[in-house]
Amino acid sequence: MKLDEFLRLNAPEDLARISLAISDAAVTVSETFPFKSGLVGDVNPSGDSQKAIDVYSNEVFCDALISTGLVREVASEEMEDAVHGKGDLSIAMDPLDGSSNVETNNPLGSIFGVYSDPLPCSGRHLAGALYITYGNSITVTLSFGKGVHRFVAVKEGAGMSFQLVGLDLKVPDEPKVYGIGGTRTEWIPPVRGFVDSLEGRGMRVRYCGTFVGDYNQVLARGGVFAYPELVGRPRGKLRVLYETAPVSYINEQAGGYATDGRRNILDIEPASLADTSPAYIGSGPLLRELERLVSSSTVRTGA
Ligand code: AFP
């Protein structure tokens, strides 16, 4: 089944239109990767002058979203202030997740939270969330509160269409993989101790440096992705509105659990657009165990 047909049958009309706008824009963005990554010259197929790839993708998604007429505001990791439109929904996005992977041709992503309330607000106000992965194919993974579904871009005539490849995806309870951002010496002691135990349980490390690329492995195989609390950086690195709340929403819809070490990430009330928090996301039983360890530990330095 194609994405537009699936959305027509399964999503409210406004969320369906927003999802289609995002998917089409993702194809546009991906077509310029070779030109904007320095692999071939510095001019893209339409002859535009060179712009940083993250600035360019921000513009493409922003324009696509505002032009739906359904969006009150678009906030982005690439902009200090939100851009305003005339609709009722708020979008928080990371238009190019993992941009330091551009040069090495490793996976990239884009993340979108669709909020019903003005920003900033907690993930409890998410009406839906989507993320794109640009890997060997382009995939859209989305949820509007009724499970998690995945589509892959395939050539159709002169363009691309998105075909359903995963219905009601579930993150396995049995954990197989882990990926932890930051450096081991910076991880707070309870995280270090927990990670040290994982290979003894038969888990393997998987880390590509793009949040949604790494989360995708957890969704498929079970396990944990974390960008943890660090010694001297108690609020971690990843942004709540743009990154961790939308992926936590999808993870919860897939039967998993996401925590900042003390509470469900969806309960965090960010005070600003750019607020960050530690994030631990993945299989339910493993993540509850990790939350118990982190929340009960008073040790915050390795000294
Ligand atoms: P970039 O967009 O600068 O490449 O950062 C990617 C990211 O925000 C997230 O996608 C990764 O999970 C995380 O940073 C990786 O950070 P470390 O390089 O510190 O592990």
PDB file of C-alpha atoms and ligand atoms in Angstrom:
ATOM      1  CA  MET A   1       0.000   0.000   0.000  1.00  0.00           C
ATOM      2  CA  LYS A   2       1.224   3.511  -0.794  1.00  0.00           C
ATOM      3  CA  LEU A   3       1.704   6.175   1.868  1.00  0.00           C
ATOM      4  CA  ASP A   4      -1.052   8.478   0.562  1.00  0.00           C
ATOM      5  CA  GLU A   5      -3.599   5.665   0.531  1.00  0.00           C
ATOM      6  CA  PHE A   6      -2.536   4.465   3.999  1.00  0.00           C
ATOM      7  CA  LEU A   7      -2.846   7.987   5.386  1.00  0.00           C
ATOM      8  CA  ARG A   8      -6.234   8.514   3.776  1.00  0.00           C
ATOM      9  CA  LEU A   9      -7.531   5.423   5.581  1.00  0.00           C
ATOM     10  CA  ASN A  10      -5.670   5.772   8.891  1.00  0.00           C
ATOM     11  CA  ALA A  11      -4.793   9.371   9.750  1.00  0.00           C
ATOM     12  CA  PRO A  12      -6.680  12.621  10.369  1.00  0.00           C
ATOM     13  CA  GLU A  13      -6.575  14.756   7.220  1.00  0.00           C
ATOM     14  CA  ASP A  14      -4.275  17.463   8.606  1.00  0.00           C
ATOM     15  CA  LEU A  15      -1.682  14.925   9.804  1.00  0.00           C
ATOM     16  CA  ALA A  16      -1.928  13.073   6.501  1.00  0.00           C
ATOM     17  CA  ARG A  17      -1.182  16.241   4.521  1.00  0.00           C
ATOM     18  CA  ILE A  18       1.720  17.156   6.786  1.00  0.00           C
ATOM     19  CA  SER A  19       3.203  13.659   6.448  1.00  0.00           C
ATOM     20  CA  LEU A  20       3.001  13.814   2.659  1.00  0.00           C
ATOM     21  CA  ALA A  21       4.611  17.264   2.602  1.00  0.00           C
ATOM     22  CA  ILE A  22       7.471  15.978   4.779  1.00  0.00           C
ATOM     23  CA  SER A  23       7.977  12.800   2.694  1.00  0.00           C
ATOM     24  CA  ASP A  24       8.094  14.707  -0.593  1.00  0.00           C
ATOM     25  CA  ALA A  25      10.501  17.257   0.879  1.00  0.00           C
ATOM     26  CA  ALA A  26      12.733  14.432   2.144  1.00  0.00           C
ATOM     27  CA  VAL A  27      13.135  13.171  -1.430  1.00  0.00           C
ATOM     28  CA  THR A  28      14.047  16.693  -2.592  1.00  0.00           C
ATOM     29  CA  VAL A  29      16.582  17.061   0.200  1.00  0.00           C
ATOM     30  CA  SER A  30      18.154  13.649  -0.462  1.00  0.00           C
ATOM     31  CA  GLU A  31      18.600  14.368  -4.183  1.00  0.00           C
ATOM     32  CA  THR A  32      21.001  17.171  -3.350  1.00  0.00           C
ATOM     33  CA  PHE A  33      23.207  15.195  -0.920  1.00  0.00           C
ATOM     34  CA  PRO A  34      25.962  14.382  -3.448  1.00  0.00           C
ATOM     35  CA  PHE A  35      26.108  18.006  -4.570  1.00  0.00           C
ATOM     36  CA  LYS A  36      26.064  19.534  -1.131  1.00  0.00           C
ATOM     37  CA  SER A  37      28.376  17.071   0.559  1.00  0.00           C
ATOM     38  CA  GLY A  38      31.379  18.050  -1.526  1.00  0.00           C
ATOM     39  CA  LEU A  39      31.370  14.690  -3.363  1.00  0.00           C
ATOM     40  CA  VAL A  40      30.707  16.290  -6.778  1.00  0.00           C
ATOM     41  CA  GLY A  41      31.315  19.990  -7.212  1.00  0.00           C
ATOM     42  CA  ASP A  42      29.415  22.642  -5.379  1.00  0.00           C
ATOM     43  CA  VAL A  43      26.349  23.311  -7.531  1.00  0.00           C
ATOM     44  CA  ASN A  44      23.164  21.276  -7.231  1.00  0.00           C
ATOM     45  CA  PRO A  45      21.035  20.113 -10.195  1.00  0.00           C
ATOM     46  CA  SER A  46      18.902  23.272 -10.203  1.00  0.00           C
ATOM     47  CA  GLY A  47      22.003  25.428 -10.276  1.00  0.00           C
ATOM     48  CA  ASP A  48      21.446  26.896  -6.802  1.00  0.00           C
ATOM     49  CA  SER A  49      24.453  28.382  -5.167  1.00  0.00           C
ATOM     50  CA  GLN A  50      26.049  26.233  -2.488  1.00  0.00           C
ATOM     51  CA  LYS A  51      24.587  26.359   0.979  1.00  0.00           C
ATOM     52  CA  ALA A  52      25.442  24.243   3.955  1.00  0.00           C
ATOM     53  CA  ILE A  53      23.400  21.081   3.666  1.00  0.00           C
ATOM     54  CA  ASP A  54      21.721  21.519   7.030  1.00  0.00           C
ATOM     55  CA  VAL A  55      20.678  25.092   6.199  1.00  0.00           C
ATOM     56  CA  TYR A  56      19.325  23.920   2.859  1.00  0.00           C
ATOM     57  CA  SER A  57      17.311  21.029   4.308  1.00  0.00           C
ATOM     58  CA  ASN A  58      15.914  23.360   6.949  1.00  0.00           C
ATOM     59  CA  GLU A  59      14.628  25.686   4.223  1.00  0.00           C
ATOM     60  CA  VAL A  60      13.108  22.887   2.151  1.00  0.00           C
ATOM     61  CA  PHE A  61      11.197  21.338   5.082  1.00  0.00           C
ATOM     62  CA  CYS A  62      10.175  24.730   6.478  1.00  0.00           C
ATOM     63  CA  ASP A  63       8.742  25.897   3.138  1.00  0.00           C
ATOM     64  CA  ALA A  64       6.957  22.583   2.577  1.00  0.00           C
ATOM     65  CA  LEU A  65       5.355  22.682   6.035  1.00  0.00           C
ATOM     66  CA  ILE A  66       4.313  26.333   6.000  1.00  0.00           C
ATOM     67  CA  SER A  67       2.818  25.963   2.537  1.00  0.00           C
ATOM     68  CA  THR A  68       0.376  23.286   3.796  1.00  0.00           C
ATOM     69  CA  GLY A  69      -1.475  26.137   5.567  1.00  0.00           C
ATOM     70  CA  LEU A  70      -1.911  23.784   8.557  1.00  0.00           C
ATOM     71  CA  VAL A  71       1.002  24.937  10.650  1.00  0.00           C
ATOM     72  CA  ARG A  72       1.000  27.544  13.433  1.00  0.00           C
ATOM     73  CA  GLU A  73       4.794  27.436  13.811  1.00  0.00           C
ATOM     74  CA  VAL A  74       7.841  25.510  12.729  1.00  0.00           C
ATOM     75  CA  ALA A  75      10.693  25.369  15.224  1.00  0.00           C
ATOM     76  CA  SER A  76      13.959  23.829  14.145  1.00  0.00           C
ATOM     77  CA  GLU A  77      17.338  22.931  15.500  1.00  0.00           C
ATOM     78  CA  GLU A  78      18.698  25.133  12.711  1.00  0.00           C
ATOM     79  CA  MET A  79      16.832  28.310  13.761  1.00  0.00           C
ATOM     80  CA  GLU A  80      16.881  30.364  16.933  1.00  0.00           C
ATOM     81  CA  ASP A  81      13.223  31.392  16.578  1.00  0.00           C
ATOM     82  CA  ALA A  82      10.216  29.607  15.164  1.00  0.00           C
ATOM     83  CA  VAL A  83       8.741  30.533  11.764  1.00  0.00           C
ATOM     84  CA  HIS A  84       5.002  31.236  11.916  1.00  0.00           C
ATOM     85  CA  GLY A  85       2.130  30.163   9.672  1.00  0.00           C
ATOM     86  CA  LYS A  86      -1.650  30.298   9.804  1.00  0.00           C
ATOM     87  CA  GLY A  87      -2.681  26.819  10.965  1.00  0.00           C
ATOM     88  CA  ASP A  88      -3.231  25.041  14.289  1.00  0.00           C
ATOM     89  CA  LEU A  89      -0.343  22.589  14.552  1.00  0.00           C
ATOM     90  CA  SER A  90       3.191  23.165  15.789  1.00  0.00           C
ATOM     91  CA  ILE A  91       6.135  21.347  14.249  1.00  0.00           C
ATOM     92  CA  ALA A  92       9.487  20.865  15.956  1.00  0.00           C
ATOM     93  CA  MET A  93      12.127  19.370  13.671  1.00  0.00           C
ATOM     94  CA  ASP A  94      15.732  18.395  13.309  1.00  0.00           C
ATOM     95  CA  PRO A  95      15.964  18.746   9.512  1.00  0.00           C
ATOM     96  CA  LEU A  96      19.305  16.963   9.209  1.00  0.00           C
ATOM     97  CA  ASP A  97      20.171  14.631  12.046  1.00  0.00           C
ATOM     98  CA  GLY A  98      23.778  13.427  12.030  1.00  0.00           C
ATOM     99  CA  SER A  99      25.110  16.095   9.690  1.00  0.00           C
ATOM    100  CA  SER A 100      28.694  15.188  10.550  1.00  0.00           C
ATOM    101  CA  ASN A 101      28.011  11.921   8.665  1.00  0.00           C
ATOM    102  CA  VAL A 102      27.592  13.794   5.365  1.00  0.00           C
ATOM    103  CA  GLU A 103      31.269  13.768   4.529  1.00  0.00           C
ATOM    104  CA  THR A 104      31.688  10.037   5.131  1.00  0.00           C
ATOM    105  CA  ASN A 105      28.428   8.980   3.426  1.00  0.00           C
ATOM    106  CA  ASN A 106      27.112   7.331   6.582  1.00  0.00           C
ATOM    107  CA  PRO A 107      23.412   7.430   7.501  1.00  0.00           C
ATOM    108  CA  LEU A 108      21.547  10.694   7.972  1.00  0.00           C
ATOM    109  CA  GLY A 109      18.072  11.432   9.291  1.00  0.00           C
ATOM    110  CA  SER A 110      15.327  14.020   9.776  1.00  0.00           C
ATOM    111  CA  ILE A 111      13.020  14.113  12.815  1.00  0.00           C
ATOM    112  CA  PHE A 112       9.595  15.760  13.188  1.00  0.00           C
ATOM    113  CA  GLY A 113       7.304  16.190  16.178  1.00  0.00           C
ATOM    114  CA  VAL A 114       3.761  17.349  15.357  1.00  0.00           C
ATOM    115  CA  TYR A 115       2.406  19.089  18.457  1.00  0.00           C
ATOM    116  CA  SER A 116      -1.170  20.208  19.041  1.00  0.00           C
ATOM    117  CA  ASP A 117      -0.097  23.056  21.393  1.00  0.00           C
ATOM    118  CA  PRO A 118       2.145  26.105  20.994  1.00  0.00           C
ATOM    119  CA  LEU A 119       5.835  25.380  21.639  1.00  0.00           C
ATOM    120  CA  PRO A 120       7.512  24.732  23.986  1.00  0.00           C
ATOM    121  CA  CYS A 121       5.303  22.036  25.484  1.00  0.00           C
ATOM    122  CA  SER A 122       5.751  18.461  26.667  1.00  0.00           C
ATOM    123  CA  GLY A 123       5.644  15.367  24.475  1.00  0.00           C
ATOM    124  CA  ARG A 124       2.195  14.646  25.924  1.00  0.00           C
ATOM    125  CA  HIS A 125       0.971  17.214  23.363  1.00  0.00           C
ATOM    126  CA  LEU A 126       2.320  15.261  20.402  1.00  0.00           C
ATOM    127  CA  ALA A 127      -0.390  14.450  17.881  1.00  0.00           C
ATOM    128  CA  GLY A 128       2.133  12.463  15.886  1.00  0.00           C
ATOM    129  CA  ALA A 129       5.797  12.030  15.039  1.00  0.00           C
ATOM    130  CA  LEU A 130       7.850  10.973  12.031  1.00  0.00           C
ATOM    131  CA  TYR A 131      11.449  10.324  11.276  1.00  0.00           C
ATOM    132  CA  ILE A 132      13.234   9.822   7.978  1.00  0.00           C
ATOM    133  CA  THR A 133      16.347   7.725   7.541  1.00  0.00           C
ATOM    134  CA  TYR A 134      18.555   8.266   4.510  1.00  0.00           C
ATOM    135  CA  GLY A 135      20.492   4.992   4.317  1.00  0.00           C
ATOM    136  CA  ASN A 136      20.651   2.517   1.473  1.00  0.00           C
ATOM    137  CA  SER A 137      17.019   3.611   0.965  1.00  0.00           C
ATOM    138  CA  ILE A 138      14.898   6.478   2.243  1.00  0.00           C
ATOM    139  CA  THR A 139      12.401   5.348   4.862  1.00  0.00           C
ATOM    140  CA  VAL A 140       9.643   7.194   6.701  1.00  0.00           C
ATOM    141  CA  THR A 141       8.711   5.822  10.119  1.00  0.00           C
ATOM    142  CA  LEU A 142       5.621   7.397  11.646  1.00  0.00           C
ATOM    143  CA  SER A 143       2.980   7.207  14.322  1.00  0.00           C
ATOM    144  CA  PHE A 144      -0.224   9.102  14.981  1.00  0.00           C
ATOM    145  CA  GLY A 145      -1.064   7.275  18.192  1.00  0.00           C
ATOM    146  CA  LYS A 146      -2.146   4.028  16.539  1.00  0.00           C
ATOM    147  CA  GLY A 147       1.047   2.037  16.225  1.00  0.00           C
ATOM    148  CA  VAL A 148       4.246   2.617  14.271  1.00  0.00           C
ATOM    149  CA  HIS A 149       4.404   2.116  10.535  1.00  0.00           C
ATOM    150  CA  ARG A 150       7.212   2.312   7.990  1.00  0.00           C
ATOM    151  CA  PHE A 151       7.368   3.216   4.311  1.00  0.00           C
ATOM    152  CA  VAL A 152      10.222   3.057   1.814  1.00  0.00           C
ATOM    153  CA  ALA A 153      10.767   5.320  -1.191  1.00  0.00           C
ATOM    154  CA  VAL A 154      10.696   3.523  -4.535  1.00  0.00           C
ATOM    155  CA  LYS A 155      10.995   4.936  -8.022  1.00  0.00           C
ATOM    156  CA  GLU A 156       7.684   5.563  -9.756  1.00  0.00           C
ATOM    157  CA  GLY A 157       7.791   7.136 -13.202  1.00  0.00           C
ATOM    158  CA  ALA A 158       9.905  10.262 -12.993  1.00  0.00           C
ATOM    159  CA  GLY A 159       9.454  10.562  -9.224  1.00  0.00           C
ATOM    160  CA  MET A 160       9.303   8.497  -6.053  1.00  0.00           C
ATOM    161  CA  SER A 161       6.449   7.010  -4.082  1.00  0.00           C
ATOM    162  CA  PHE A 162       6.471   5.576  -0.567  1.00  0.00           C
ATOM    163  CA  GLN A 163       5.374   1.949  -0.085  1.00  0.00           C
ATOM    164  CA  LEU A 164       4.350   0.330   3.191  1.00  0.00           C
ATOM    165  CA  VAL A 165       7.072  -2.033   4.427  1.00  0.00           C
ATOM    166  CA  GLY A 166       6.305  -2.301   8.145  1.00  0.00           C
ATOM    167  CA  LEU A 167       2.902  -2.338   9.812  1.00  0.00           C
ATOM    168  CA  ASP A 168       2.596  -1.941  13.585  1.00  0.00           C
ATOM    169  CA  LEU A 169       6.311  -2.263  14.329  1.00  0.00           C
ATOM    170  CA  LYS A 170       7.231  -3.366  17.879  1.00  0.00           C
ATOM    171  CA  VAL A 171      10.528  -2.924  19.691  1.00  0.00           C
ATOM    172  CA  PRO A 172      11.473  -6.435  20.934  1.00  0.00           C
ATOM    173  CA  ASP A 173      11.640  -6.879  24.734  1.00  0.00           C
ATOM    174  CA  GLU A 174      14.670  -9.113  24.339  1.00  0.00           C
ATOM    175  CA  PRO A 175      17.615  -6.710  23.874  1.00  0.00           C
ATOM    176  CA  LYS A 176      20.283  -7.358  21.237  1.00  0.00           C
ATOM    177  CA  VAL A 177      22.051  -4.021  20.526  1.00  0.00           C
ATOM    178  CA  TYR A 178      23.227  -0.897  22.301  1.00  0.00           C
ATOM    179  CA  GLY A 179      24.592   2.480  21.175  1.00  0.00           C
ATOM    180  CA  ILE A 180      25.670   5.174  23.630  1.00  0.00           C
ATOM    181  CA  GLY A 181      26.712   8.726  22.680  1.00  0.00           C
ATOM    182  CA  GLY A 182      29.439  10.808  24.295  1.00  0.00           C
ATOM    183  CA  THR A 183      32.623   9.217  25.632  1.00  0.00           C
ATOM    184  CA  ARG A 184      32.884   6.445  28.201  1.00  0.00           C
ATOM    185  CA  THR A 185      34.970   8.550  30.605  1.00  0.00           C
ATOM    186  CA  GLU A 186      32.229  11.215  30.655  1.00  0.00           C
ATOM    187  CA  TRP A 187      29.323   8.828  31.336  1.00  0.00           C
ATOM    188  CA  ILE A 188      28.060   9.048  34.890  1.00  0.00           C
ATOM    189  CA  PRO A 189      29.017   5.962  36.943  1.00  0.00           C
ATOM    190  CA  PRO A 190      25.609   4.199  36.948  1.00  0.00           C
ATOM    191  CA  VAL A 191      25.536   4.406  33.124  1.00  0.00           C
ATOM    192  CA  ARG A 192      29.116   3.145  32.871  1.00  0.00           C
ATOM    193  CA  GLY A 193      28.333   0.202  35.147  1.00  0.00           C
ATOM    194  CA  PHE A 194      25.170  -0.632  33.232  1.00  0.00           C
ATOM    195  CA  VAL A 195      26.885  -0.490  29.818  1.00  0.00           C
ATOM    196  CA  ASP A 196      29.717  -2.681  31.147  1.00  0.00           C
ATOM    197  CA  SER A 197      27.131  -5.379  31.876  1.00  0.00           C
ATOM    198  CA  LEU A 198      25.540  -5.409  28.416  1.00  0.00           C
ATOM    199  CA  GLU A 199      28.016  -7.524  26.443  1.00  0.00           C
ATOM    200  CA  GLY A 200      27.873 -10.158  29.205  1.00  0.00           C
ATOM    201  CA  ARG A 201      24.161 -10.404  28.351  1.00  0.00           C
ATOM    202  CA  GLY A 202      24.955 -11.155  24.717  1.00  0.00           C
ATOM    203  CA  MET A 203      24.320  -7.622  23.385  1.00  0.00           C
ATOM    204  CA  ARG A 204      26.455  -5.995  20.693  1.00  0.00           C
ATOM    205  CA  VAL A 205      27.450  -2.382  20.167  1.00  0.00           C
ATOM    206  CA  ARG A 206      25.920  -0.550  17.181  1.00  0.00           C
ATOM    207  CA  TYR A 207      26.696   3.145  16.798  1.00  0.00           C
ATOM    208  CA  CYS A 208      26.586   5.245  13.642  1.00  0.00           C
ATOM    209  CA  GLY A 209      26.382   8.748  15.151  1.00  0.00           C
ATOM    210  CA  THR A 210      22.940   9.595  13.760  1.00  0.00           C
ATOM    211  CA  PHE A 211      20.298   9.401  16.460  1.00  0.00           C
ATOM    212  CA  VAL A 212      17.512   7.960  14.308  1.00  0.00           C
ATOM    213  CA  GLY A 213      19.904   5.614  12.488  1.00  0.00           C
ATOM    214  CA  ASP A 214      20.982   4.233  15.851  1.00  0.00           C
ATOM    215  CA  TYR A 215      17.441   4.192  17.213  1.00  0.00           C
ATOM    216  CA  ASN A 216      16.310   2.297  14.104  1.00  0.00           C
ATOM    217  CA  GLN A 217      18.591  -0.593  15.070  1.00  0.00           C
ATOM    218  CA  VAL A 218      17.026  -0.671  18.538  1.00  0.00           C
ATOM    219  CA  LEU A 219      13.514  -0.656  17.080  1.00  0.00           C
ATOM    220  CA  ALA A 220      14.398  -3.595  14.840  1.00  0.00           C
ATOM    221  CA  ARG A 221      16.508  -5.677  17.256  1.00  0.00           C
ATOM    222  CA  GLY A 222      15.673  -4.585  20.787  1.00  0.00           C
ATOM    223  CA  GLY A 223      18.112  -2.856  23.153  1.00  0.00           C
ATOM    224  CA  VAL A 224      18.994   0.697  24.101  1.00  0.00           C
ATOM    225  CA  PHE A 225      20.109   3.923  22.491  1.00  0.00           C
ATOM    226  CA  ALA A 226      21.280   6.569  24.942  1.00  0.00           C
ATOM    227  CA  TYR A 227      22.806   9.984  24.966  1.00  0.00           C
ATOM    228  CA  PRO A 228      23.293   9.943  28.707  1.00  0.00           C
ATOM    229  CA  GLU A 229      23.869  12.406  31.486  1.00  0.00           C
ATOM    230  CA  LEU A 230      27.568  13.218  31.381  1.00  0.00           C
ATOM    231  CA  VAL A 231      29.903  14.258  34.159  1.00  0.00           C
ATOM    232  CA  GLY A 232      29.810  18.069  33.971  1.00  0.00           C
ATOM    233  CA  ARG A 233      26.967  17.985  31.407  1.00  0.00           C
ATOM    234  CA  PRO A 234      23.926  16.914  33.419  1.00  0.00           C
ATOM    235  CA  ARG A 235      21.448  17.798  30.675  1.00  0.00           C
ATOM    236  CA  GLY A 236      23.054  15.631  27.988  1.00  0.00           C
ATOM    237  CA  LYS A 237      23.159  16.757  24.357  1.00  0.00           C
ATOM    238  CA  LEU A 238      19.955  15.909  22.511  1.00  0.00           C
ATOM    239  CA  ARG A 239      17.086  18.421  22.244  1.00  0.00           C
ATOM    240  CA  VAL A 240      13.792  17.454  23.815  1.00  0.00           C
ATOM    241  CA  LEU A 241      11.366  19.084  21.375  1.00  0.00           C
ATOM    242  CA  TYR A 242      13.188  18.306  18.138  1.00  0.00           C
ATOM    243  CA  GLU A 243      14.729  14.959  18.871  1.00  0.00           C
ATOM    244  CA  THR A 244      14.037  12.962  22.002  1.00  0.00           C
ATOM    245  CA  ALA A 245      10.293  13.581  22.543  1.00  0.00           C
ATOM    246  CA  PRO A 246       9.262  12.645  18.953  1.00  0.00           C
ATOM    247  CA  VAL A 247      11.404   9.476  18.980  1.00  0.00           C
ATOM    248  CA  SER A 248      10.203   8.598  22.509  1.00  0.00           C
ATOM    249  CA  TYR A 249       6.615   8.945  21.279  1.00  0.00           C
ATOM    250  CA  ILE A 250       7.317   6.527  18.420  1.00  0.00           C
ATOM    251  CA  ASN A 251       9.183   4.191  20.781  1.00  0.00           C
ATOM    252  CA  GLU A 252       6.255   4.148  23.217  1.00  0.00           C
ATOM    253  CA  GLN A 253       3.851   3.449  20.364  1.00  0.00           C
ATOM    254  CA  ALA A 254       6.131   0.512  19.497  1.00  0.00           C
ATOM    255  CA  GLY A 255       5.800  -0.840  23.063  1.00  0.00           C
ATOM    256  CA  GLY A 256       9.130   0.483  24.405  1.00  0.00           C
ATOM    257  CA  TYR A 257      10.058   2.967  27.130  1.00  0.00           C
ATOM    258  CA  ALA A 258      12.126   6.197  27.127  1.00  0.00           C
ATOM    259  CA  THR A 259      13.461   7.990  30.188  1.00  0.00           C
ATOM    260  CA  ASP A 260      15.728  10.873  31.109  1.00  0.00           C
ATOM    261  CA  GLY A 261      16.950   8.710  33.998  1.00  0.00           C
ATOM    262  CA  ARG A 262      14.151   9.714  36.356  1.00  0.00           C
ATOM    263  CA  ARG A 263      10.943  10.120  34.412  1.00  0.00           C
ATOM    264  CA  ASN A 264       9.308   9.402  31.092  1.00  0.00           C
ATOM    265  CA  ILE A 265      10.780  11.749  28.451  1.00  0.00           C
ATOM    266  CA  LEU A 266       7.238  12.573  27.328  1.00  0.00           C
ATOM    267  CA  ASP A 267       6.626  14.209  30.737  1.00  0.00           C
ATOM    268  CA  ILE A 268       9.480  16.719  30.401  1.00  0.00           C
ATOM    269  CA  GLU A 269       8.184  20.299  30.156  1.00  0.00           C
ATOM    270  CA  PRO A 270      10.910  22.136  28.216  1.00  0.00           C
ATOM    271  CA  ALA A 271      11.274  25.774  29.204  1.00  0.00           C
ATOM    272  CA  SER A 272      12.776  26.765  25.839  1.00  0.00           C
ATOM    273  CA  LEU A 273      12.866  25.487  22.275  1.00  0.00           C
ATOM    274  CA  ALA A 274      16.451  24.329  22.646  1.00  0.00           C
ATOM    275  CA  ASP A 275      16.262  22.542  26.031  1.00  0.00           C
ATOM    276  CA  THR A 276      18.221  19.304  26.183  1.00  0.00           C
ATOM    277  CA  SER A 277      17.951  16.310  28.470  1.00  0.00           C
ATOM    278  CA  PRO A 278      19.686  12.974  28.950  1.00  0.00           C
ATOM    279  CA  ALA A 279      17.899  10.319  26.895  1.00  0.00           C
ATOM    280  CA  TYR A 280      17.724   6.538  27.286  1.00  0.00           C
ATOM    281  CA  ILE A 281      15.377   4.913  24.768  1.00  0.00           C
ATOM    282  CA  GLY A 282      14.493   1.349  23.823  1.00  0.00           C
ATOM    283  CA  SER A 283      13.098  -1.974  25.035  1.00  0.00           C
ATOM    284  CA  GLY A 284      10.685  -1.663  27.980  1.00  0.00           C
ATOM    285  CA  PRO A 285      12.206  -4.082  30.550  1.00  0.00           C
ATOM    286  CA  LEU A 286      15.813  -2.976  29.901  1.00  0.00           C
ATOM    287  CA  LEU A 287      14.944   0.711  30.105  1.00  0.00           C
ATOM    288  CA  ARG A 288      13.013   0.311  33.383  1.00  0.00           C
ATOM    289  CA  GLU A 289      16.072  -1.400  34.832  1.00  0.00           C
ATOM    290  CA  LEU A 290      18.340   1.420  33.653  1.00  0.00           C
ATOM    291  CA  GLU A 291      15.969   4.070  35.033  1.00  0.00           C
ATOM    292  CA  ARG A 292      15.997   2.365  38.454  1.00  0.00           C
ATOM    293  CA  LEU A 293      19.823   2.336  38.436  1.00  0.00           C
ATOM    294  CA  VAL A 294      20.252   5.966  37.341  1.00  0.00           C
ATOM    295  CA  SER A 295      17.517   7.395  39.576  1.00  0.00           C
ATOM    296  CA  SER A 296      18.704   5.569  42.680  1.00  0.00           C
ATOM    297  CA  SER A 297      22.381   6.439  42.252  1.00  0.00           C
ATOM    298  CA  THR A 298      23.672   9.541  44.008  1.00  0.00           C
ATOM    299  CA  VAL A 299      27.149   9.156  42.468  1.00  0.00           C
ATOM    300  CA  ARG A 300      27.577  11.661  39.634  1.00  0.00           C
ATOM    301  CA  THR A 301      31.347  11.726  39.056  1.00  0.00           C
ATOM    302  CA  GLY A 302      33.812   8.943  38.410  1.00  0.00           C
ATOM    303  CA  ALA A 303      36.332  10.436  40.868  1.00  0.00           C
TER     304      ALA A 303
HETATM  305  P1  AFP B   1      25.559  16.082  14.316  1.00  0.00           P
HETATM  306  O1  AFP B   1      24.255  16.469  13.647  1.00  0.00           O
HETATM  307  O2  AFP B   1      26.411  17.246  14.715  1.00  0.00           O
HETATM  308  O3  AFP B   1      26.309  15.060  13.529  1.00  0.00           O
HETATM  309  O4  AFP B   1      25.147  15.409  15.734  1.00  0.00           O
HETATM  310  C1  AFP B   1      24.386  14.237  15.726  1.00  0.00           C
HETATM  311  C2  AFP B   1      23.770  14.043  17.074  1.00  0.00           C
HETATM  312  O5  AFP B   1      23.012  15.150  17.466  1.00  0.00           O
HETATM  313  C3  AFP B   1      22.897  12.773  17.134  1.00  0.00           C
HETATM  314  O6  AFP B   1      22.322  12.459  15.902  1.00  0.00           O
HETATM  315  C4  AFP B   1      23.858  11.711  17.600  1.00  0.00           C
HETATM  316  O7  AFP B   1      23.207  10.676  18.287  1.00  0.00           O
HETATM  317  C5  AFP B   1      24.778  12.475  18.494  1.00  0.00           C
HETATM  318  O8  AFP B   1      24.786  13.832  18.024  1.00  0.00           O
HETATM  319  C6  AFP B   1      26.179  11.937  18.439  1.00  0.00           C
HETATM  320  O9  AFP B   1      26.969  12.654  19.307  1.00  0.00           O
HETATM  321  P2  AFP B   1      28.456  12.154  19.704  1.00  0.00           P
HETATM  322  O10 AFP B   1      29.291  12.398  18.467  1.00  0.00           O
HETATM  323  O11 AFP B   1      28.838  13.010  20.864  1.00  0.00           O
HETATM  324  O12 AFP B   1      28.383  10.686  20.058  1.00  0.00           O
END
